[in-house]
């Protein structure tokens, strides 16, 4: 049936051309070619619609959804129900025996034994948690009003028989304090020609007035609490002290320059280890030479030796991390950044800094793409997520049991690797049937590209199976980026890296950042020997601060 002329005229130009082509094929009796053409057009429309739907779902999830990659068992069951398939055996493992001390049965073919999820501790709902014992306490006696102190029956005075005690948690605002430094001057009354001897100043900043505690507070609030300097100036104004953001900026830069040797030593410690984890994130930096007035720099994070170091790079070229890693000979763990393969040692014709056999993959980056596909509506991604859930359950059990590197390697070989094998068997089979450029296709392609590097993580119990610690460290950078928006210059971005290095390392060891910075700034400005710099690093400082109260208690006893 032909359409009326007005309907044909209403068609867009591209569809009108398609219609003419179809009519020509039909008139020539080329029905198979006509069918193939129509099917080809439908496939293109379907793929485009799928891609657009996935992008829309991803954008909505970024705006309104939660950012965690954790997927509950209930969510997986819903996805499997939508898929119309049963949970893969190797992805869940057998149910634990209800009899205590029961022997574990030998795994059947296709069934990988998994440790049960550790039970979550029950919350004590009998009352409030006690207030910390280290807080200073004062006693306030509240008396009964005078009108109620006599017995209403006989009129005699009531006697105190005790007190009903309750606690009030109060907050005493921080305060500024002015310390007037009076330096002693000595002179000989008999020998005036010898001149005057004056005590050296104990100020940490020659031409400035801040003490070490104030300098420490400024940098801690910026790097730990992500508070921009102009907000700090507003906060100080509420205490009656007027300090401009530019003054705070000068003091912050001075404090970071004082602490820079500590950050440099942390970097040497991190890059001197045999196992380093790395990743980067963007940072907007003001640049007068850039057409937009602002460029995109990068903050690199490296974790090793239980410390973290941050390094600023003005762009994303691999030459910047390559220059930092020239002397590195260990294993580097990261994502699929192509620059790792381009990093050369000693010039353009040198060997690779990190050859393929010393690169480790990241399970979190692989899992994230399947999680994105699942939240985009592709239920098949639930299969991969169930395998990842089983693998991470094994890792959690290893950490809960505090296994040694050798024991964790044995556990992985026994339990984890069979699950990894099943996962990749499923990925390779599915990948051939997927439509290119869909979220699940992108996930399987990335997983295949990273297979060798990720499998390498399971060959040594000292290696983690993901880059989680680096990701957690970079969250602090992202939080600050949302608050102070950009760095004022490349030099300012380098100082940001110093701040994130020292306080990120403090966080890893539970060191109080304010107490650490106050102590270390004072010691460095008082002439602390550089050969004893390791004593000021957060790990050693935290151990010393824990040992000091214990020694004091022993002396008191």
Coordinates of C-alpha atoms in Angstrom, one line a residue:
X1 CA 0.0 0.0 0.0
X2 CA 1.4 3.4 -1.0
X3 CA 1.2 6.4 1.2
X4 CA -0.7 9.5 0.2
X5 CA 1.4 12.2 -1.5
X6 CA 1.1 14.5 1.5
X7 CA 2.5 11.8 3.8
X8 CA 5.4 11.3 1.5
X9 CA 6.1 15.0 1.4
X10 CA 6.0 15.1 5.2
X11 CA 8.9 12.6 5.5
X12 CA 12.3 14.0 6.5
X13 CA 14.8 14.1 3.6
X14 CA 16.9 11.1 4.9
X15 CA 13.8 8.9 5.3
X16 CA 12.5 10.0 1.9
X17 CA 15.7 8.8 0.4
X18 CA 15.5 5.5 2.3
X19 CA 11.9 5.1 1.1
X20 CA 12.9 5.6 -2.6
X21 CA 15.6 3.0 -2.2
X22 CA 13.2 0.5 -0.7
X23 CA 10.7 1.1 -3.5
X24 CA 13.4 0.6 -6.1
X25 CA 14.4 -2.8 -4.5
X26 CA 10.8 -3.9 -4.3
X27 CA 10.1 -2.9 -7.9
X28 CA 13.2 -4.9 -9.0
X29 CA 12.1 -7.9 -7.0
X30 CA 15.2 -7.8 -4.8
X31 CA 13.3 -8.8 -1.7
X32 CA 16.4 -10.4 0.2
X33 CA 18.4 -7.2 -0.3
X34 CA 15.4 -5.1 0.8
X35 CA 15.1 -7.2 4.0
X36 CA 18.9 -7.0 4.7
X37 CA 18.7 -3.2 4.3
X38 CA 15.8 -2.8 6.7
X39 CA 17.4 -5.1 9.2
X40 CA 20.6 -3.2 9.0
X41 CA 18.8 0.1 9.6
X42 CA 17.0 -1.5 12.6
X43 CA 20.3 -2.8 14.1
X44 CA 21.8 0.7 13.8
X45 CA 18.8 2.3 15.5
X46 CA 18.8 -0.4 18.2
X47 CA 22.5 0.0 18.9
X48 CA 22.2 3.8 19.0
X49 CA 19.1 3.6 21.3
X50 CA 20.9 1.2 23.6
X51 CA 24.0 3.4 23.8
X52 CA 21.8 6.5 24.5
X53 CA 19.8 4.7 27.1
X54 CA 22.9 3.5 28.9
X55 CA 24.4 7.0 28.8
X56 CA 21.1 8.5 30.2
X57 CA 21.0 5.8 33.0
X58 CA 24.6 6.5 33.8
X59 CA 24.1 10.2 34.0
X60 CA 21.0 9.8 36.2
X61 CA 23.0 7.5 38.5
X62 CA 25.9 9.9 38.8
X63 CA 23.4 12.6 39.8
X64 CA 21.1 10.8 42.1
X65 CA 22.5 7.3 42.7
X66 CA 24.9 6.0 45.3
X67 CA 28.5 5.8 44.4
X68 CA 29.4 2.5 46.2
X69 CA 30.2 -0.5 44.1
X70 CA 28.9 -2.9 46.7
X71 CA 26.1 -5.1 45.5
X72 CA 24.0 -6.9 48.0
X73 CA 23.0 -10.6 47.6
X74 CA 19.3 -9.5 47.3
X75 CA 20.2 -7.2 44.4
X76 CA 22.0 -10.0 42.6
X77 CA 19.1 -12.3 43.1
X78 CA 16.7 -9.8 41.5
X79 CA 19.1 -9.4 38.5
X80 CA 19.3 -13.2 38.1
X81 CA 15.5 -13.4 38.3
X82 CA 15.2 -10.8 35.6
X83 CA 17.8 -12.7 33.6
X84 CA 15.8 -16.0 34.0
X85 CA 18.9 -17.9 35.2
X86 CA 20.2 -19.5 38.3
X87 CA 23.1 -18.2 40.2
X88 CA 26.4 -19.7 39.0
X89 CA 27.6 -22.3 41.4
X90 CA 31.2 -21.2 41.6
X91 CA 30.0 -17.6 42.3
X92 CA 28.2 -18.4 45.5
X93 CA 29.8 -21.5 47.0
X94 CA 28.2 -24.0 49.3
X95 CA 26.3 -23.1 52.4
X96 CA 28.3 -23.5 55.5
X97 CA 27.6 -26.5 57.7
X98 CA 25.4 -25.9 60.7
X99 CA 27.2 -28.4 62.8
X100 CA 30.2 -26.9 64.7
X101 CA 33.5 -28.6 63.9
X102 CA 32.0 -30.4 60.9
X103 CA 34.6 -31.4 58.3
X104 CA 34.5 -29.5 55.0
X105 CA 33.5 -31.8 52.1
X106 CA 35.7 -32.0 49.0
X107 CA 34.6 -29.6 46.3
X108 CA 32.6 -31.1 43.5
X109 CA 33.4 -30.2 39.9
X110 CA 32.2 -26.7 39.1
X111 CA 31.6 -25.9 42.8
X112 CA 34.1 -23.8 44.6
X113 CA 34.0 -23.7 48.4
X114 CA 33.7 -20.2 49.8
X115 CA 34.0 -19.0 53.4
X116 CA 30.8 -17.6 54.8
X117 CA 30.4 -13.9 55.2
X118 CA 31.5 -12.9 58.7
X119 CA 28.5 -12.1 60.9
X120 CA 28.1 -8.4 61.6
X121 CA 28.4 -7.5 65.3
X122 CA 25.1 -6.9 67.0
X123 CA 24.6 -3.4 68.2
X124 CA 24.3 -2.9 71.9
X125 CA 20.9 -1.2 72.3
X126 CA 20.9 -1.2 76.1
X127 CA 22.0 2.5 76.3
X128 CA 24.3 5.2 75.0
X129 CA 27.9 4.6 74.3
X130 CA 30.1 6.0 77.2
X131 CA 31.9 9.2 76.6
X132 CA 35.7 9.0 76.0
X133 CA 37.6 8.7 79.2
X134 CA 40.4 11.0 78.1
X135 CA 38.2 14.1 77.9
X136 CA 38.7 16.6 80.7
X137 CA 35.9 16.5 83.3
X138 CA 34.5 19.0 85.8
X139 CA 31.9 18.4 88.5
X140 CA 28.9 20.8 88.8
X141 CA 26.7 20.4 91.8
X142 CA 23.1 21.2 91.2
X143 CA 21.2 22.1 94.4
X144 CA 17.5 21.6 95.1
X145 CA 15.7 24.9 95.0
X146 CA 15.2 26.6 98.4
X147 CA 11.5 26.2 98.3
X148 CA 11.8 22.5 98.2
X149 CA 14.4 22.0 100.9
X150 CA 11.9 21.6 103.7
X151 CA 9.7 18.6 104.4
X152 CA 6.1 19.6 103.5
X153 CA 4.8 17.4 106.4
X154 CA 6.8 18.4 109.4
X155 CA 8.7 21.5 108.2
X156 CA 12.2 20.1 109.0
X157 CA 15.2 20.7 106.8
X158 CA 15.9 17.8 104.4
X159 CA 19.3 16.2 104.5
X160 CA 21.5 15.3 101.5
X161 CA 21.6 11.5 101.1
X162 CA 23.6 11.5 97.8
X163 CA 23.5 12.7 94.3
X164 CA 21.9 11.4 91.0
X165 CA 24.7 11.7 88.4
X166 CA 24.3 12.4 84.7
X167 CA 26.7 13.6 82.0
X168 CA 26.5 16.6 79.7
X169 CA 28.8 16.8 76.7
X170 CA 29.8 20.4 76.2
X171 CA 31.9 22.1 73.5
X172 CA 34.4 24.8 74.5
X173 CA 35.3 26.8 71.3
X174 CA 39.0 27.1 70.4
X175 CA 40.7 30.3 71.3
X176 CA 43.5 32.4 70.1
X177 CA 46.3 33.3 72.4
X178 CA 48.9 36.0 72.1
X179 CA 52.3 35.0 73.4
X180 CA 54.5 38.0 74.1
X181 CA 58.1 36.9 73.5
X182 CA 60.5 38.8 75.8
X183 CA 64.1 37.8 74.7
X184 CA 66.6 38.3 77.5
X185 CA 69.4 40.8 76.8
X186 CA 72.7 40.5 78.7
X187 CA 75.5 43.0 78.9
X188 CA 78.7 43.2 81.0
X189 CA 78.6 46.3 83.2
X190 CA 82.4 46.3 83.4
X191 CA 83.1 45.7 79.7
X192 CA 80.5 47.7 77.6
X193 CA 82.7 47.3 74.5
X194 CA 81.7 43.6 74.4
X195 CA 78.2 44.6 73.3
X196 CA 74.9 43.0 74.2
X197 CA 74.0 39.3 74.0
X198 CA 70.3 38.7 73.1
X199 CA 68.5 35.3 73.3
X200 CA 67.5 33.9 69.9
X201 CA 63.8 34.1 69.0
X202 CA 61.8 30.9 69.2
X203 CA 59.4 32.1 66.6
X204 CA 58.9 29.5 63.8
X205 CA 58.4 32.3 61.2
X206 CA 60.9 35.1 61.2
X207 CA 58.8 37.8 59.7
X208 CA 55.4 36.4 60.7
X209 CA 53.4 36.1 63.8
X210 CA 51.9 32.7 63.7
X211 CA 52.9 30.0 66.1
X212 CA 53.3 26.3 65.1
X213 CA 49.8 25.5 66.4
X214 CA 48.2 28.1 64.2
X215 CA 50.2 27.1 61.1
X216 CA 49.3 23.4 61.8
X217 CA 45.6 24.4 62.2
X218 CA 45.5 26.2 58.8
X219 CA 47.0 23.3 56.8
X220 CA 45.0 20.6 58.7
X221 CA 41.7 22.4 58.1
X222 CA 42.5 22.8 54.4
X223 CA 43.8 19.3 53.7
X224 CA 41.9 17.2 56.2
X225 CA 38.7 19.1 56.4
X226 CA 38.8 20.5 52.8
X227 CA 38.1 24.1 54.1
X228 CA 39.2 26.8 51.8
X229 CA 41.3 29.7 53.2
X230 CA 38.5 32.3 52.8
X231 CA 36.2 30.1 55.0
X232 CA 38.9 29.8 57.6
X233 CA 39.2 33.6 57.5
X234 CA 35.5 33.9 58.2
X235 CA 35.8 31.4 61.0
X236 CA 38.6 33.3 62.7
X237 CA 36.6 36.5 62.4
X238 CA 34.0 35.0 64.6
X239 CA 36.7 34.7 67.3
X240 CA 37.5 38.4 66.8
X241 CA 40.7 37.9 64.9
X242 CA 40.8 39.5 61.4
X243 CA 43.1 37.6 59.0
X244 CA 42.8 38.0 55.3
X245 CA 42.7 34.9 53.0
X246 CA 45.9 36.2 51.3
X247 CA 47.7 36.2 54.7
X248 CA 46.5 32.7 55.4
X249 CA 47.7 31.7 52.0
X250 CA 51.2 33.0 52.7
X251 CA 51.2 31.2 56.1
X252 CA 49.9 28.0 54.5
X253 CA 52.6 28.1 51.9
X254 CA 55.3 28.7 54.5
X255 CA 54.1 25.7 56.6
X256 CA 54.0 23.4 53.6
X257 CA 57.5 24.5 52.6
X258 CA 58.7 23.7 56.2
X259 CA 57.1 20.2 55.9
X260 CA 58.4 19.6 52.4
X261 CA 61.5 17.6 53.5
X262 CA 59.2 15.2 55.4
X263 CA 57.0 14.8 52.2
X264 CA 60.2 14.2 50.2
X265 CA 61.4 11.5 52.6
X266 CA 58.0 9.9 52.4
X267 CA 58.2 9.8 48.6
X268 CA 61.7 8.1 48.9
X269 CA 60.3 5.5 51.2
X270 CA 57.3 4.8 49.0
X271 CA 59.2 4.5 45.7
X272 CA 61.9 2.5 47.4
X273 CA 59.7 -0.5 48.1
X274 CA 59.1 -3.5 45.9
X275 CA 55.3 -3.0 45.7
X276 CA 53.7 0.3 44.8
X277 CA 50.1 1.1 43.9
X278 CA 49.3 4.1 41.7
X279 CA 46.4 6.2 40.3
X280 CA 45.7 9.8 39.4
X281 CA 42.9 12.3 39.4
X282 CA 42.4 15.7 37.7
X283 CA 43.0 19.1 39.2
X284 CA 42.0 22.5 37.7
X285 CA 45.0 24.9 37.7
X286 CA 44.9 28.5 36.8
X287 CA 47.1 29.2 33.8
X288 CA 47.3 32.6 32.0
X289 CA 48.8 31.0 28.9
X290 CA 45.9 28.7 28.5
X291 CA 43.0 29.9 26.2
X292 CA 40.4 29.2 28.9
X293 CA 42.6 30.6 31.6
X294 CA 42.6 27.3 33.4
X295 CA 44.1 23.9 32.5
X296 CA 43.7 20.4 33.8
X297 CA 46.6 19.2 35.8
X298 CA 46.9 15.8 37.5
X299 CA 47.6 14.7 41.0
X300 CA 49.3 11.2 41.1
X301 CA 49.0 9.1 44.3
X302 CA 51.5 6.3 45.1
X303 CA 51.0 4.0 48.0
X304 CA 53.8 1.8 49.3
X305 CA 55.6 1.0 52.6
X306 CA 52.4 1.8 54.4
X307 CA 52.7 5.5 53.4
X308 CA 51.3 7.6 50.5
X309 CA 52.9 10.2 48.4
X310 CA 51.2 12.6 46.0
X311 CA 52.9 14.2 43.0
X312 CA 51.6 17.0 40.8
X313 CA 51.9 16.8 37.0
X314 CA 50.8 19.7 34.7
X315 CA 49.3 17.2 32.2
X316 CA 48.5 13.5 31.7
X317 CA 51.6 12.6 29.7
X318 CA 53.4 9.5 30.8
X319 CA 56.7 11.3 31.0
X320 CA 55.8 12.7 34.4
X321 CA 55.3 9.5 36.3
X322 CA 58.1 8.0 34.3
X323 CA 60.5 10.6 35.6
X324 CA 59.5 9.8 39.1
X325 CA 59.8 6.0 38.6
X326 CA 63.2 6.0 36.9
X327 CA 64.8 4.0 39.8
X328 CA 61.8 1.8 40.5
X329 CA 62.4 -1.9 40.0
X330 CA 59.4 -3.4 41.8
X331 CA 55.8 -4.2 40.9
X332 CA 53.4 -1.4 40.0
X333 CA 49.6 -1.8 40.5
X334 CA 47.2 0.4 38.6
X335 CA 44.3 0.6 36.2
X336 CA 44.4 0.3 32.4
X337 CA 46.2 3.7 31.9
X338 CA 48.0 3.3 28.5
X339 CA 50.9 5.5 29.7
X340 CA 52.3 2.8 31.9
X341 CA 53.5 0.9 28.8
X342 CA 55.0 4.1 27.3
X343 CA 57.1 4.9 30.4
X344 CA 60.8 4.4 29.4
X345 CA 63.9 4.5 31.5
X346 CA 66.7 6.8 30.4
X347 CA 65.2 8.3 27.3
X348 CA 63.2 7.5 24.2
X349 CA 65.2 4.4 23.3
X350 CA 65.5 3.0 26.9
X351 CA 63.8 0.0 28.4
X352 CA 60.4 0.2 30.0
X353 CA 60.3 1.4 33.5
X354 CA 57.6 -1.1 34.4
X355 CA 57.5 -4.0 31.9
X356 CA 54.3 -6.1 31.5
X357 CA 55.5 -8.9 33.8
X358 CA 55.8 -6.4 36.7
X359 CA 52.4 -4.7 36.2
X360 CA 49.4 -5.6 38.4
X361 CA 45.8 -5.0 37.6
X362 CA 42.9 -3.7 39.7
X363 CA 39.8 -5.8 40.4
X364 CA 37.9 -2.7 41.4
X365 CA 38.3 -1.1 38.0
X366 CA 37.2 -4.3 36.3
X367 CA 34.2 -4.7 38.6
X368 CA 33.1 -1.1 38.3
X369 CA 32.4 -1.5 34.6
X370 CA 30.1 -4.6 35.2
X371 CA 28.4 -2.7 38.0
X372 CA 27.8 0.2 35.6
X373 CA 26.3 -2.2 33.1
X374 CA 24.1 -3.8 35.7
X375 CA 22.7 -0.5 36.9
X376 CA 22.2 0.4 33.3
X377 CA 19.7 -2.4 33.0
X378 CA 21.7 -5.3 31.6
X379 CA 21.0 -8.2 34.0
X380 CA 23.7 -10.4 32.5
X381 CA 26.3 -8.3 34.4
X382 CA 24.9 -9.9 37.6
X383 CA 26.8 -13.0 36.7
X384 CA 30.2 -11.2 36.9
X385 CA 29.2 -9.3 40.0
X386 CA 28.3 -12.6 41.8
X387 CA 31.8 -13.9 40.9
X388 CA 33.4 -10.7 42.2
X389 CA 31.3 -11.0 45.4
X390 CA 32.7 -14.5 46.0
X391 CA 36.3 -13.4 45.4
X392 CA 36.1 -10.4 47.7
X393 CA 34.4 -12.6 50.4
X394 CA 37.5 -14.7 50.4
X395 CA 39.7 -11.6 50.7
X396 CA 37.7 -10.3 53.6
X397 CA 38.1 -13.7 55.4
X398 CA 41.8 -13.6 54.9
X399 CA 42.0 -10.1 56.4
X400 CA 39.7 -11.0 59.3
X401 CA 41.9 -14.0 60.1
X402 CA 45.1 -11.8 59.7
X403 CA 46.7 -14.4 57.5
X404 CA 50.3 -14.2 56.6
X405 CA 51.4 -13.6 53.0
X406 CA 52.1 -17.3 52.5
X407 CA 48.8 -18.4 54.0
X408 CA 46.9 -15.9 52.0
X409 CA 48.6 -17.1 48.8
X410 CA 47.6 -20.7 49.6
X411 CA 44.0 -19.6 50.3
X412 CA 43.8 -17.8 47.0
X413 CA 45.2 -20.8 45.1
X414 CA 42.7 -23.1 46.7
X415 CA 39.6 -20.9 46.6
X416 CA 40.0 -17.7 44.6
X417 CA 41.7 -18.9 41.4
X418 CA 39.0 -21.4 40.5
X419 CA 36.4 -18.6 40.8
X420 CA 38.6 -16.3 38.6
X421 CA 38.9 -19.1 36.0
X422 CA 35.1 -19.5 35.9
X423 CA 34.6 -15.8 35.7
X424 CA 36.9 -15.4 32.7
X425 CA 35.5 -18.5 31.0
X426 CA 32.1 -16.8 31.1
X427 CA 33.5 -13.4 30.0
X428 CA 35.3 -14.9 26.9
X429 CA 32.1 -16.8 25.9
X430 CA 29.8 -13.9 26.4
X431 CA 32.0 -11.2 24.7
X432 CA 31.7 -12.8 21.3
X433 CA 27.9 -12.4 21.4
X434 CA 27.7 -8.8 22.6
X435 CA 26.8 -5.7 20.6
X436 CA 29.9 -3.4 20.4
X437 CA 30.0 -0.2 22.4
X438 CA 27.3 -1.3 24.8
X439 CA 28.2 -1.1 28.5
X440 CA 28.5 -4.8 29.0
X441 CA 30.7 -5.1 25.9
X442 CA 33.0 -2.4 27.2
X443 CA 33.1 -4.2 30.6
X444 CA 34.1 -7.5 29.1
X445 CA 36.6 -5.9 26.7
X446 CA 38.3 -4.1 29.6
X447 CA 38.3 -7.3 31.7
X448 CA 39.9 -9.3 28.8
X449 CA 42.6 -6.6 28.3
X450 CA 43.4 -6.6 32.1
X451 CA 43.2 -10.4 32.6
X452 CA 46.9 -11.1 32.7
X453 CA 47.7 -8.1 34.9
X454 CA 44.9 -8.9 37.3
X455 CA 45.7 -12.6 37.5
X456 CA 49.2 -11.6 38.5
X457 CA 47.8 -10.2 41.8
X458 CA 46.9 -13.7 42.9
X459 CA 50.5 -15.0 42.6
X460 CA 51.8 -13.3 45.7
X461 CA 50.1 -13.0 49.1
X462 CA 51.7 -9.6 49.6
X463 CA 49.7 -8.1 46.6
X464 CA 46.2 -6.8 47.0
X465 CA 43.7 -7.7 44.3
X466 CA 42.7 -4.0 43.8
X467 CA 43.9 -0.5 44.1
X468 CA 41.4 0.4 46.9
X469 CA 43.8 2.2 49.2
X470 CA 44.9 4.6 46.4
X471 CA 41.2 5.2 45.6
X472 CA 40.5 6.0 49.2
X473 CA 43.4 8.5 49.3
X474 CA 42.2 10.2 46.1
X475 CA 38.8 10.8 47.6
X476 CA 40.4 13.4 49.9
X477 CA 41.7 15.2 46.8
X478 CA 38.3 15.1 45.2
X479 CA 36.6 16.5 48.3
X480 CA 39.0 19.4 48.4
X481 CA 38.6 20.0 44.7
X482 CA 34.8 20.5 45.2
X483 CA 35.5 23.1 47.9
X484 CA 38.4 25.2 46.7
X485 CA 37.8 24.4 43.0
X486 CA 41.3 24.9 41.7
X487 CA 45.0 25.6 42.4
X488 CA 46.3 29.0 41.8
X489 CA 49.4 27.9 39.9
X490 CA 51.6 25.0 39.2
X491 CA 53.6 25.8 42.3
X492 CA 50.4 26.0 44.4
X493 CA 49.5 22.5 43.0
X494 CA 52.9 21.1 44.1
X495 CA 52.2 22.4 47.6
X496 CA 48.8 20.7 47.5
X497 CA 50.7 17.5 46.8
X498 CA 52.9 18.0 49.8
X499 CA 49.9 18.6 52.0
X500 CA 48.1 15.5 50.8
X501 CA 51.3 13.4 51.2
X502 CA 51.9 14.2 54.9
X503 CA 48.3 14.2 56.0
X504 CA 47.4 11.1 53.9
X505 CA 50.2 9.3 55.6
X506 CA 49.0 10.5 59.0
X507 CA 45.6 9.1 58.3
X508 CA 47.0 5.7 57.3
X509 CA 48.6 5.4 60.8
X510 CA 46.0 7.1 62.9
X511 CA 48.2 10.0 63.8
X512 CA 46.4 13.1 65.1
X513 CA 47.2 15.5 62.2
X514 CA 47.0 18.7 64.3
X515 CA 49.3 17.3 67.0
X516 CA 51.7 15.9 64.4
X517 CA 51.9 19.1 62.4
X518 CA 52.3 21.3 65.5
X519 CA 55.1 19.1 66.8
X520 CA 56.9 18.6 63.5
X521 CA 56.8 22.3 62.4
X522 CA 58.3 23.3 65.8
X523 CA 61.0 20.7 65.7
X524 CA 62.0 21.4 62.1
X525 CA 62.2 25.2 62.7
X526 CA 64.3 24.6 65.8
X527 CA 67.0 22.8 63.8
X528 CA 66.0 19.1 63.8
X529 CA 68.8 17.1 62.3
X530 CA 68.1 16.0 58.8
X531 CA 69.7 12.6 59.3
X532 CA 66.9 11.9 61.9
X533 CA 64.1 12.9 59.6
X534 CA 62.6 9.4 59.7
X535 CA 61.7 9.9 63.3
X536 CA 59.3 12.6 62.2
X537 CA 57.5 10.5 59.6
X538 CA 53.8 9.8 60.6
X539 CA 54.4 6.0 61.1
X540 CA 57.4 6.5 63.5
X541 CA 55.7 9.5 65.2
X542 CA 52.5 7.5 65.8
X543 CA 54.5 4.6 67.3
X544 CA 56.4 7.0 69.5
X545 CA 53.3 8.8 70.7
X546 CA 51.7 5.5 71.6
X547 CA 54.8 4.4 73.5
X548 CA 55.1 7.7 75.4
X549 CA 51.9 7.3 77.5
X550 CA 52.8 3.7 78.3
X551 CA 56.2 4.8 79.5
X552 CA 54.6 7.5 81.6
X553 CA 52.2 5.0 83.2
X554 CA 55.1 2.7 84.0
X555 CA 57.1 5.5 85.7
X556 CA 54.0 6.5 87.7
X557 CA 53.6 3.0 89.0

